[in-house]
PDB file of C-alpha atoms in Angstrom:
ATOM      1  CA  PRO A   1      17.754   2.827 135.672  1.00 72.00           C
ATOM      2  CA  ALA A   2      16.061   2.696 132.066  1.00 82.00           C
ATOM      3  CA  VAL A   3      15.119   6.029 131.748  1.00 87.00           C
ATOM      4  CA  ASN A   4      18.911   7.191 133.050  1.00 85.00           C
ATOM      5  CA  GLU A   5      20.025   4.953 130.226  1.00 88.00           C
ATOM      6  CA  VAL A   6      18.195   6.301 127.825  1.00 88.00           C
ATOM      7  CA  LEU A   7      19.168   9.914 129.088  1.00 88.00           C
ATOM      8  CA  THR A   8      22.776   8.805 128.889  1.00 88.00           C
ATOM      9  CA  LYS A   9      22.524   7.386 125.599  1.00 89.00           C
ATOM     10  CA  LEU A  10      20.962  10.466 124.162  1.00 89.00           C
ATOM     11  CA  HIS A  11      23.186  12.782 126.125  1.00 88.00           C
ATOM     12  CA  LEU A  12      20.259  14.436 127.780  1.00 87.00           C
ATOM     13  CA  PRO A  13      21.429  15.600 131.715  1.00 87.00           C
ATOM     14  CA  VAL A  14      18.676  15.308 134.056  1.00 85.00           C
ATOM     15  CA  PRO A  15      19.383  18.566 135.369  1.00 84.00           C
ATOM     16  CA  ALA A  16      18.698  20.221 132.146  1.00 84.00           C
ATOM     17  CA  ILE A  17      15.360  18.605 132.072  1.00 88.00           C
ATOM     18  CA  CYS A  18      14.364  19.043 135.533  1.00 88.00           C
ATOM     19  CA  LEU A  19      15.585  22.656 136.039  1.00 88.00           C
ATOM     20  CA  PRO A  20      12.619  24.439 134.137  1.00 90.00           C
ATOM     21  CA  TRP A  21      10.384  21.984 136.830  1.00 90.00           C
ATOM     22  CA  PHE A  22      12.350  23.354 139.913  1.00 89.00           C
ATOM     23  CA  LEU A  23      12.430  27.114 139.027  1.00 91.00           C
ATOM     24  CA  CYS A  24       8.745  27.395 138.752  1.00 91.00           C
ATOM     25  CA  LEU A  25       7.689  24.702 140.943  1.00 92.00           C
ATOM     26  CA  PHE A  26       5.831  22.752 138.179  1.00 91.00           C
ATOM     27  CA  ILE A  27       3.633  25.736 137.862  1.00 91.00           C
ATOM     28  CA  GLY A  28       2.479  25.700 134.178  1.00 89.00           C
ATOM     29  CA  HIS A  29       3.755  22.009 133.617  1.00 90.00           C
ATOM     30  CA  LEU A  30       1.072  20.154 135.592  1.00 91.00           C
ATOM     31  CA  PRO A  31      -2.393  20.530 135.541  1.00 91.00           C
ATOM     32  CA  LEU A  32      -3.772  23.000 138.179  1.00 91.00           C
ATOM     33  CA  GLU A  33      -5.070  20.755 140.666  1.00 91.00           C
ATOM     34  CA  CYS A  34      -2.062  18.728 140.491  1.00 92.00           C
ATOM     35  CA  THR A  35       0.124  21.758 141.199  1.00 92.00           C
ATOM     36  CA  ILE A  36      -1.773  23.380 144.052  1.00 94.00           C
ATOM     37  CA  ARG A  37      -1.647  19.923 145.911  1.00 94.00           C
ATOM     38  CA  LEU A  38       2.311  20.070 145.055  1.00 93.00           C
ATOM     39  CA  LEU A  39       2.585  23.542 146.252  1.00 95.00           C
ATOM     40  CA  ASP A  40       0.885  22.489 149.596  1.00 95.00           C
ATOM     41  CA  TRP A  41       2.984  19.627 150.337  1.00 94.00           C
ATOM     42  CA  PHE A  42       6.288  21.576 148.958  1.00 94.00           C
ATOM     43  CA  PHE A  43       5.419  24.242 151.738  1.00 94.00           C
ATOM     44  CA  PHE A  44       5.073  21.433 154.327  1.00 93.00           C
ATOM     45  CA  GLU A  45       7.977  19.027 153.512  1.00 90.00           C
ATOM     46  CA  GLY A  46      10.433  21.504 151.468  1.00 90.00           C
ATOM     47  CA  ARG A  47      12.401  20.826 148.403  1.00 88.00           C
ATOM     48  CA  THR A  48      12.751  17.156 148.593  1.00 90.00           C
ATOM     49  CA  VAL A  49       9.075  17.097 147.093  1.00 93.00           C
ATOM     50  CA  LEU A  50      10.378  18.553 143.771  1.00 92.00           C
ATOM     51  CA  PHE A  51      12.665  15.480 143.697  1.00 91.00           C
ATOM     52  CA  LYS A  52      10.109  12.882 144.699  1.00 92.00           C
ATOM     53  CA  VAL A  53       7.755  14.327 141.989  1.00 94.00           C
ATOM     54  CA  ALA A  54      10.415  14.623 139.389  1.00 92.00           C
ATOM     55  CA  LEU A  55      11.192  11.071 139.990  1.00 92.00           C
ATOM     56  CA  ALA A  56       7.615   9.852 139.726  1.00 93.00           C
ATOM     57  CA  ILE A  57       7.080  11.691 136.353  1.00 93.00           C
ATOM     58  CA  PHE A  58       9.981   9.933 135.282  1.00 92.00           C
ATOM     59  CA  GLN A  59       8.571   6.637 136.532  1.00 92.00           C
ATOM     60  CA  ILE A  60       5.264   7.184 134.905  1.00 91.00           C
ATOM     61  CA  LYS A  61       6.493   8.326 131.207  1.00 90.00           C
ATOM     62  CA  SER A  62       9.380   5.606 131.488  1.00 90.00           C
ATOM     63  CA  LYS A  63       7.725   3.216 128.918  1.00 91.00           C
ATOM     64  CA  ILE A  64       7.335   5.880 126.496  1.00 89.00           C
ATOM     65  CA  LEU A  65      11.072   7.179 127.157  1.00 90.00           C
ATOM     66  CA  GLN A  66      12.320   3.913 126.694  1.00 89.00           C
ATOM     67  CA  HIS A  67      11.050   4.023 123.230  1.00 89.00           C
ATOM     68  CA  CYS A  68      12.627   7.494 122.218  1.00 89.00           C
ATOM     69  CA  GLU A  69      15.701   7.348 120.295  1.00 90.00           C
ATOM     70  CA  GLU A  70      15.785  11.104 119.420  1.00 90.00           C
ATOM     71  CA  SER A  71      16.595  13.743 122.143  1.00 89.00           C
ATOM     72  CA  HIS A  72      13.853  15.844 121.187  1.00 90.00           C
ATOM     73  CA  GLU A  73      11.395  12.981 121.136  1.00 91.00           C
ATOM     74  CA  VAL A  74      12.310  12.886 125.440  1.00 90.00           C
ATOM     75  CA  ILE A  75      12.024  16.613 125.360  1.00 89.00           C
ATOM     76  CA  GLU A  76       8.537  16.453 123.729  1.00 89.00           C
ATOM     77  CA  CYS A  77       7.352  13.529 125.906  1.00 88.00           C
ATOM     78  CA  LEU A  78       8.500  15.446 128.944  1.00 89.00           C
ATOM     79  CA  ARG A  79       6.989  18.910 127.961  1.00 85.00           C
ATOM     80  CA  ASP A  80       3.510  17.760 128.050  1.00 78.00           C
ATOM     81  CA  LEU A  81       2.497  16.677 131.478  1.00 86.00           C
ATOM     82  CA  SER A  82      -1.073  18.157 130.985  1.00 82.00           C
ATOM     83  CA  ASP A  83      -2.501  14.697 131.341  1.00 81.00           C
ATOM     84  CA  PHE A  84      -1.431  13.389 134.735  1.00 82.00           C
ATOM     85  CA  ASP A  85      -3.559  11.898 137.163  1.00 89.00           C
ATOM     86  CA  THR A  86      -2.950  13.916 140.105  1.00 89.00           C
ATOM     87  CA  GLN A  87      -3.803  11.240 142.579  1.00 93.00           C
ATOM     88  CA  GLU A  88      -1.528   8.698 140.569  1.00 93.00           C
ATOM     89  CA  LEU A  89       1.483  11.208 140.166  1.00 92.00           C
ATOM     90  CA  LEU A  90       1.524  12.455 144.002  1.00 92.00           C
ATOM     91  CA  ARG A  91       0.848   8.455 145.322  1.00 94.00           C
ATOM     92  CA  ILE A  92       3.913   7.521 143.474  1.00 93.00           C
ATOM     93  CA  ALA A  93       5.873  10.496 144.632  1.00 93.00           C
ATOM     94  CA  SER A  94       4.969   9.807 148.411  1.00 91.00           C
ATOM     95  CA  THR A  95       5.253   6.292 148.327  1.00 92.00           C
ATOM     96  CA  GLN A  96       7.811   5.088 145.888  1.00 89.00           C
ATOM     97  CA  PHE A  97      10.198   7.705 146.677  1.00 88.00           C
ATOM     98  CA  GLN A  98       9.816   8.462 150.403  1.00 83.00           C
ATOM     99  CA  PHE A  99      13.382   7.366 151.046  1.00 83.00           C
ATOM    100  CA  LEU A 100      14.150  10.528 149.554  1.00 81.00           C
ATOM    101  CA  ASN A 101      14.920  13.178 152.602  1.00 78.00           C
ATOM    102  CA  HIS A 102      16.655  15.968 153.323  1.00 77.00           C
ATOM    103  CA  ASP A 103      19.774  14.575 154.210  1.00 80.00           C
ATOM    104  CA  PHE A 104      19.666  12.355 151.408  1.00 75.00           C
ATOM    105  CA  ILE A 105      19.366  15.236 148.994  1.00 75.00           C
ATOM    106  CA  GLU A 106      21.789  17.462 150.768  1.00 76.00           C
ATOM    107  CA  GLU A 107      24.401  14.448 150.564  1.00 75.00           C
ATOM    108  CA  HIS A 108      23.797  13.825 146.913  1.00 68.00           C
ATOM    109  CA  SER A 109      23.912  17.570 146.194  1.00 71.00           C
ATOM    110  CA  ASN A 110      27.168  18.090 147.900  1.00 66.00           C
ATOM    111  CA  ASN A 111      28.652  15.187 146.092  1.00 65.00           C
ATOM    112  CA  CYS A 112      27.407  16.413 142.866  1.00 63.00           C
ATOM    113  CA  MET A 113      28.668  19.706 143.684  1.00 64.00           C
ATOM    114  CA  VAL A 114      31.869  18.531 143.894  1.00 68.00           C
ATOM    115  CA  ALA A 115      32.092  16.534 140.961  1.00 67.00           C
ATOM    116  CA  VAL A 116      30.611  20.061 139.207  1.00 67.00           C
ATOM    117  CA  MET A 117      33.405  21.548 140.834  1.00 75.00           C
ATOM    118  CA  ARG A 118      36.033  19.278 139.922  1.00 78.00           C
ATOM    119  CA  ARG A 119      34.620  19.388 136.143  1.00 77.00           C
ATOM    120  CA  LYS A 120      34.701  22.806 136.285  1.00 81.00           C
ATOM    121  CA  LYS A 121      38.399  23.134 137.183  1.00 85.00           C
ATOM    122  CA  GLU A 122      39.280  20.539 134.657  1.00 84.00           C
ATOM    123  CA  GLU A 123      37.530  22.308 131.872  1.00 84.00           C
ATOM    124  CA  ARG A 124      39.487  25.881 133.250  1.00 87.00           C
ATOM    125  CA  GLU A 125      42.987  23.975 132.932  1.00 89.00           C
ATOM    126  CA  SER A 126      41.996  22.301 129.562  1.00 87.00           C
ATOM    127  CA  PHE A 127      40.862  26.265 128.155  1.00 87.00           C
ATOM    128  CA  ALA A 128      44.405  27.577 129.722  1.00 85.00           C
ATOM    129  CA  ARG A 129      46.207  24.726 128.246  1.00 87.00           C
ATOM    130  CA  LYS A 130      44.634  25.566 124.963  1.00 86.00           C
ATOM    131  CA  GLN A 131      45.350  29.154 124.999  1.00 84.00           C
ATOM    132  CA  ARG A 132      49.155  28.681 125.662  1.00 82.00           C
ATOM    133  CA  GLU A 133      49.109  26.110 122.735  1.00 83.00           C
ATOM    134  CA  VAL A 134      47.446  28.776 120.401  1.00 80.00           C
ATOM    135  CA  ALA A 135      49.585  31.606 122.086  1.00 77.00           C
ATOM    136  CA  SER A 136      52.731  29.559 121.375  1.00 77.00           C
ATOM    137  CA  ARG A 137      51.596  28.861 117.721  1.00 73.00           C
ATOM    138  CA  PHE A 138      50.972  32.747 117.461  1.00 71.00           C
ATOM    139  CA  ASP A 139      54.448  33.491 118.636  1.00 70.00           C
ATOM    140  CA  LEU A 140      55.823  31.063 116.229  1.00 63.00           C
ATOM    141  CA  VAL A 141      53.772  32.520 113.369  1.00 63.00           C
ATOM    142  CA  ALA A 142      54.825  35.944 114.596  1.00 62.00           C
ATOM    143  CA  GLU A 143      58.191  34.996 114.524  1.00 63.00           C
ATOM    144  CA  GLN A 144      58.127  33.487 111.194  1.00 63.00           C
ATOM    145  CA  SER A 145      56.329  36.739 109.948  1.00 62.00           C
ATOM    146  CA  GLU A 146      58.767  38.874 111.313  1.00 61.00           C
ATOM    147  CA  GLY A 147      61.426  37.045 109.340  1.00 60.00           C
ATOM    148  CA  VAL A 148      59.952  37.347 106.281  1.00 55.00           C
ATOM    149  CA  ARG A 149      59.156  41.082 107.100  1.00 56.00           C
ATOM    150  CA  LEU A 150      62.872  41.504 107.633  1.00 51.00           C
ATOM    151  CA  LYS A 151      63.533  39.697 104.347  1.00 55.00           C
ATOM    152  CA  VAL A 152      61.043  42.016 102.259  1.00 50.00           C
ATOM    153  CA  THR A 153      62.253  45.053 104.323  1.00 52.00           C
ATOM    154  CA  THR A 154      65.858  43.810 103.337  1.00 52.00           C
ATOM    155  CA  THR A 155      64.879  43.288  99.902  1.00 54.00           C
ATOM    156  CA  ALA A 156      63.064  46.633  99.538  1.00 52.00           C
ATOM    157  CA  THR A 157      66.065  48.670 101.105  1.00 54.00           C
ATOM    158  CA  SER A 158      68.549  46.759  98.971  1.00 54.00           C
ATOM    159  CA  THR A 159      66.298  47.583  95.717  1.00 53.00           C
ATOM    160  CA  THR A 160      65.537  51.246  97.164  1.00 52.00           C
ATOM    161  CA  THR A 161      69.352  51.754  97.734  1.00 53.00           C
ATOM    162  CA  ALA A 162      70.257  50.281  93.844  1.00 52.00           C
ATOM    163  CA  ALA A 163      67.552  52.513  92.334  1.00 51.00           C
ATOM    164  CA  SER A 164      68.910  55.493  94.594  1.00 53.00           C
ATOM    165  CA  SER A 165      72.342  54.590  93.233  1.00 53.00           C
ATOM    166  CA  THR A 166      71.175  54.695  89.528  1.00 54.00           C
ATOM    167  CA  GLU A 167      69.473  57.910  89.796  1.00 54.00           C
ATOM    168  CA  HIS A 168      72.407  59.477  91.262  1.00 52.00           C
ATOM    169  CA  SER A 169      74.846  58.457  88.870  1.00 54.00           C
ATOM    170  CA  GLN A 170      72.320  59.290  85.695  1.00 56.00           C
ATOM    171  CA  ALA A 171      72.004  62.732  87.681  1.00 54.00           C
ATOM    172  CA  THR A 172      75.768  63.311  87.789  1.00 56.00           C
ATOM    173  CA  GLY A 173      76.664  61.710  84.470  1.00 56.00           C
ATOM    174  CA  SER A 174      76.629  62.343  81.036  1.00 52.00           C
ATOM    175  CA  GLY A 175      73.025  62.956  80.780  1.00 50.00           C
ATOM    176  CA  ALA A 176      73.047  65.765  83.096  1.00 48.00           C
ATOM    177  CA  PRO A 177      73.106  69.574  81.831  1.00 51.00           C
ATOM    178  CA  SER A 178      76.226  71.056  82.105  1.00 49.00           C
ATOM    179  CA  GLU A 179      76.349  74.735  84.434  1.00 49.00           C
ATOM    180  CA  SER A 180      78.424  76.170  81.268  1.00 47.00           C
ATOM    181  CA  ALA A 181      75.326  75.966  78.886  1.00 44.00           C
TER     182      ALA A 181
END
């Protein structure tokens, strides 16, 4: 709970932290001996091991994490896992988090998936609403621009017409050369 409070306060989602660990089964993140034992356990028990080990890491690092005031401090703290004692990590993961089983993970994964899907739907609806607002503003600006264009065109046409009339009167008026000359 204390680690979750810190992560929430710093706007660091747990999945963003754990995803790199899970994708490579902790290979390259934990000491080699620990990784080999973890892989053995993973192939025996399945993906629940990943969650148990991640929770054990959070528990072992909890005292340090509670003092972090910036998100980069948390990331740095959780990036360096090379100093873990294999026995301690696996002991904590297997004893304190034994309640995590396949059914528990599935249930919470499904609940999480529903929440993610709901949030995505809300984001899409919000985005569509913003697009409609922008489009309506654009239509209003386009209408105003069209009105300005009409005024400019009307003014330009009037000016052109007036200039043509002046040129025509000058051409047919006294200043024009006569045919008799």
